[in-house]
Amino acid sequence: MSQVVIGTAGHIDHGKTALVKALTGIDTDTLSEEKARGMTIDLGFAYLDQSITIIDVPGHEKFIRNMAAGVSTIQIGLLAIAADDGIMPQTREHLHILELLGVNRAIIAITKVDLVDDPDWLDLSN
């Protein structure tokens, strides 16, 4: 059976880790510093089943090297865009890194839809 590796991408606080947890039930922020700061610092791994692995990468610009290390093995990007924030600098940077590494397939997840009342975002997410 072939293994598919999906990697998250997106700006800090756009819900990448929460999305992975919603999909797999696994909290990929395992370091005590990640818990204390409320942000992903190092790569996290979750397994949807025996054939799908999800790599959760940091979104903060200070940890871009960790992100780049994590995406070197992925086949499909999982781009999180927060509805209350839209496309931000690390959204573009992560997408560019995926392109540079030849990742030409992606799933776009509009997250945090519950935080907005904008009809345009709500239409887009449905």
PDB file of C-alpha atoms in Angstrom:
ATOM      1  CA  MET A   1       0.000   0.000   0.000  1.00  0.00           C
ATOM      2  CA  SER A   2       1.372   3.401  -0.990  1.00  0.00           C
ATOM      3  CA  GLN A   3       1.945   6.023   1.703  1.00  0.00           C
ATOM      4  CA  VAL A   4       0.623   9.543   1.053  1.00  0.00           C
ATOM      5  CA  VAL A   5       2.236  12.399   2.970  1.00  0.00           C
ATOM      6  CA  ILE A   6       0.200  15.581   3.433  1.00  0.00           C
ATOM      7  CA  GLY A   7       1.837  18.690   4.865  1.00  0.00           C
ATOM      8  CA  THR A   8       0.150  21.704   6.383  1.00  0.00           C
ATOM      9  CA  ALA A   9       0.945  25.186   5.167  1.00  0.00           C
ATOM     10  CA  GLY A  10      -0.263  28.615   6.162  1.00  0.00           C
ATOM     11  CA  HIS A  11       0.210  31.699   8.300  1.00  0.00           C
ATOM     12  CA  ILE A  12       0.682  31.527  12.072  1.00  0.00           C
ATOM     13  CA  ASP A  13      -2.586  31.143  14.012  1.00  0.00           C
ATOM     14  CA  HIS A  14      -4.595  30.125  10.956  1.00  0.00           C
ATOM     15  CA  GLY A  15      -5.586  26.826  12.548  1.00  0.00           C
ATOM     16  CA  LYS A  16      -3.233  24.281  10.985  1.00  0.00           C
ATOM     17  CA  THR A  17      -2.785  22.280  14.187  1.00  0.00           C
ATOM     18  CA  ALA A  18      -6.487  22.487  15.073  1.00  0.00           C
ATOM     19  CA  LEU A  19      -7.337  21.268  11.565  1.00  0.00           C
ATOM     20  CA  VAL A  20      -4.999  18.282  11.912  1.00  0.00           C
ATOM     21  CA  LYS A  21      -6.525  17.489  15.311  1.00  0.00           C
ATOM     22  CA  ALA A  22     -10.053  17.723  13.860  1.00  0.00           C
ATOM     23  CA  LEU A  23      -9.104  15.336  11.039  1.00  0.00           C
ATOM     24  CA  THR A  24      -7.107  12.805  13.063  1.00  0.00           C
ATOM     25  CA  GLY A  25      -7.839  13.321  16.761  1.00  0.00           C
ATOM     26  CA  ILE A  26      -4.108  13.835  17.333  1.00  0.00           C
ATOM     27  CA  ASP A  27      -2.662  17.012  18.889  1.00  0.00           C
ATOM     28  CA  THR A  28       0.621  17.478  17.051  1.00  0.00           C
ATOM     29  CA  ASP A  29       1.911  20.174  19.429  1.00  0.00           C
ATOM     30  CA  THR A  30       3.755  17.919  21.863  1.00  0.00           C
ATOM     31  CA  LEU A  31       6.482  20.179  23.275  1.00  0.00           C
ATOM     32  CA  SER A  32       5.793  21.947  26.579  1.00  0.00           C
ATOM     33  CA  GLU A  33       7.002  25.214  25.005  1.00  0.00           C
ATOM     34  CA  GLU A  34       4.452  24.809  22.199  1.00  0.00           C
ATOM     35  CA  LYS A  35       1.694  24.360  24.774  1.00  0.00           C
ATOM     36  CA  ALA A  36       2.865  27.361  26.815  1.00  0.00           C
ATOM     37  CA  ARG A  37       3.202  29.669  23.799  1.00  0.00           C
ATOM     38  CA  GLY A  38       0.165  28.347  21.938  1.00  0.00           C
ATOM     39  CA  MET A  39       2.089  27.916  18.698  1.00  0.00           C
ATOM     40  CA  THR A  40       3.786  25.149  16.753  1.00  0.00           C
ATOM     41  CA  ILE A  41       7.568  25.286  16.935  1.00  0.00           C
ATOM     42  CA  ASP A  42       8.680  21.910  15.629  1.00  0.00           C
ATOM     43  CA  LEU A  43       7.228  19.448  13.168  1.00  0.00           C
ATOM     44  CA  GLY A  44       4.305  17.361  14.368  1.00  0.00           C
ATOM     45  CA  PHE A  45       3.087  14.090  12.896  1.00  0.00           C
ATOM     46  CA  ALA A  46      -0.385  12.577  12.756  1.00  0.00           C
ATOM     47  CA  TYR A  47      -1.622   9.460  11.058  1.00  0.00           C
ATOM     48  CA  LEU A  48      -5.059   9.443   9.461  1.00  0.00           C
ATOM     49  CA  ASP A  49      -4.747   5.745   8.743  1.00  0.00           C
ATOM     50  CA  GLN A  50      -2.022   3.362   7.651  1.00  0.00           C
ATOM     51  CA  SER A  51      -1.695   5.013   4.268  1.00  0.00           C
ATOM     52  CA  ILE A  52      -1.926   8.747   5.121  1.00  0.00           C
ATOM     53  CA  THR A  53       0.508  10.762   7.230  1.00  0.00           C
ATOM     54  CA  ILE A  54      -0.015  14.450   7.984  1.00  0.00           C
ATOM     55  CA  ILE A  55       2.960  16.646   8.868  1.00  0.00           C
ATOM     56  CA  ASP A  56       2.002  19.763  10.829  1.00  0.00           C
ATOM     57  CA  VAL A  57       4.521  22.538  10.263  1.00  0.00           C
ATOM     58  CA  PRO A  58       5.067  25.832  12.113  1.00  0.00           C
ATOM     59  CA  GLY A  59       3.524  28.946  10.605  1.00  0.00           C
ATOM     60  CA  HIS A  60       5.638  31.583  12.345  1.00  0.00           C
ATOM     61  CA  GLU A  61       8.321  33.215  10.214  1.00  0.00           C
ATOM     62  CA  LYS A  62      10.958  32.513  12.906  1.00  0.00           C
ATOM     63  CA  PHE A  63      10.459  28.792  12.332  1.00  0.00           C
ATOM     64  CA  ILE A  64      10.489  28.821   8.520  1.00  0.00           C
ATOM     65  CA  ARG A  65      13.516  26.464   8.490  1.00  0.00           C
ATOM     66  CA  ASN A  66      11.487  23.887  10.419  1.00  0.00           C
ATOM     67  CA  MET A  67       8.661  24.323   7.927  1.00  0.00           C
ATOM     68  CA  ALA A  68      11.009  23.869   4.962  1.00  0.00           C
ATOM     69  CA  ALA A  69      12.497  20.721   6.518  1.00  0.00           C
ATOM     70  CA  GLY A  70       9.038  19.254   6.980  1.00  0.00           C
ATOM     71  CA  VAL A  71       7.751  19.847   3.489  1.00  0.00           C
ATOM     72  CA  SER A  72      10.642  18.172   1.706  1.00  0.00           C
ATOM     73  CA  THR A  73       8.814  14.826   1.832  1.00  0.00           C
ATOM     74  CA  ILE A  74       5.208  15.856   1.272  1.00  0.00           C
ATOM     75  CA  GLN A  75       3.148  15.077  -1.787  1.00  0.00           C
ATOM     76  CA  ILE A  76       0.031  17.138  -1.069  1.00  0.00           C
ATOM     77  CA  GLY A  77      -0.220  20.506   0.667  1.00  0.00           C
ATOM     78  CA  LEU A  78      -2.983  21.297   3.153  1.00  0.00           C
ATOM     79  CA  LEU A  79      -3.192  25.095   3.012  1.00  0.00           C
ATOM     80  CA  ALA A  80      -5.072  26.652   5.935  1.00  0.00           C
ATOM     81  CA  ILE A  81      -6.469  30.153   5.435  1.00  0.00           C
ATOM     82  CA  ALA A  82      -8.289  31.731   8.378  1.00  0.00           C
ATOM     83  CA  ALA A  83     -11.564  33.349   7.342  1.00  0.00           C
ATOM     84  CA  ASP A  84     -11.100  36.119   9.903  1.00  0.00           C
ATOM     85  CA  ASP A  85      -7.611  37.005   8.639  1.00  0.00           C
ATOM     86  CA  GLY A  86      -7.422  36.067   4.955  1.00  0.00           C
ATOM     87  CA  ILE A  87      -4.231  35.518   2.985  1.00  0.00           C
ATOM     88  CA  MET A  88      -1.218  36.724   4.970  1.00  0.00           C
ATOM     89  CA  PRO A  89       2.580  36.854   4.388  1.00  0.00           C
ATOM     90  CA  GLN A  90       3.338  33.311   5.595  1.00  0.00           C
ATOM     91  CA  THR A  91       0.398  31.997   3.559  1.00  0.00           C
ATOM     92  CA  ARG A  92       2.159  33.213   0.437  1.00  0.00           C
ATOM     93  CA  GLU A  93       5.609  32.158   1.677  1.00  0.00           C
ATOM     94  CA  HIS A  94       4.486  28.618   2.505  1.00  0.00           C
ATOM     95  CA  LEU A  95       2.733  28.296  -0.848  1.00  0.00           C
ATOM     96  CA  HIS A  96       5.883  29.494  -2.607  1.00  0.00           C
ATOM     97  CA  ILE A  97       7.995  26.912  -0.743  1.00  0.00           C
ATOM     98  CA  LEU A  98       5.567  24.170  -1.776  1.00  0.00           C
ATOM     99  CA  GLU A  99       5.864  25.324  -5.400  1.00  0.00           C
ATOM    100  CA  LEU A 100       9.672  25.387  -5.218  1.00  0.00           C
ATOM    101  CA  LEU A 101       9.668  21.808  -3.937  1.00  0.00           C
ATOM    102  CA  GLY A 102       7.411  20.643  -6.745  1.00  0.00           C
ATOM    103  CA  VAL A 103       4.320  20.033  -4.626  1.00  0.00           C
ATOM    104  CA  ASN A 104       1.664  20.631  -7.269  1.00  0.00           C
ATOM    105  CA  ARG A 105      -1.396  19.324  -5.421  1.00  0.00           C
ATOM    106  CA  ALA A 106      -3.065  21.036  -2.490  1.00  0.00           C
ATOM    107  CA  ILE A 107      -6.211  21.062  -0.434  1.00  0.00           C
ATOM    108  CA  ILE A 108      -7.369  24.507   0.675  1.00  0.00           C
ATOM    109  CA  ALA A 109      -9.107  24.651   4.043  1.00  0.00           C
ATOM    110  CA  ILE A 110     -10.903  27.833   5.079  1.00  0.00           C
ATOM    111  CA  THR A 111     -10.608  27.781   8.863  1.00  0.00           C
ATOM    112  CA  LYS A 112     -12.144  29.895  11.632  1.00  0.00           C
ATOM    113  CA  VAL A 113     -15.322  30.467   9.618  1.00  0.00           C
ATOM    114  CA  ASP A 114     -17.207  30.636  12.907  1.00  0.00           C
ATOM    115  CA  LEU A 115     -15.420  33.924  13.672  1.00  0.00           C
ATOM    116  CA  VAL A 116     -16.752  35.917  10.704  1.00  0.00           C
ATOM    117  CA  ASP A 117     -20.079  37.282   9.549  1.00  0.00           C
ATOM    118  CA  ASP A 118     -18.833  38.400   6.122  1.00  0.00           C
ATOM    119  CA  PRO A 119     -21.233  36.920   3.533  1.00  0.00           C
ATOM    120  CA  ASP A 120     -18.465  36.665   0.912  1.00  0.00           C
ATOM    121  CA  TRP A 121     -16.323  34.414   3.153  1.00  0.00           C
ATOM    122  CA  LEU A 122     -19.340  32.408   4.211  1.00  0.00           C
ATOM    123  CA  ASP A 123     -20.299  31.822   0.557  1.00  0.00           C
ATOM    124  CA  LEU A 124     -16.712  30.816  -0.256  1.00  0.00           C
ATOM    125  CA  SER A 125     -16.548  28.329   2.612  1.00  0.00           C
ATOM    126  CA  ASN A 126     -19.802  26.648   1.595  1.00  0.00           C
TER     127      ASN A 126
END
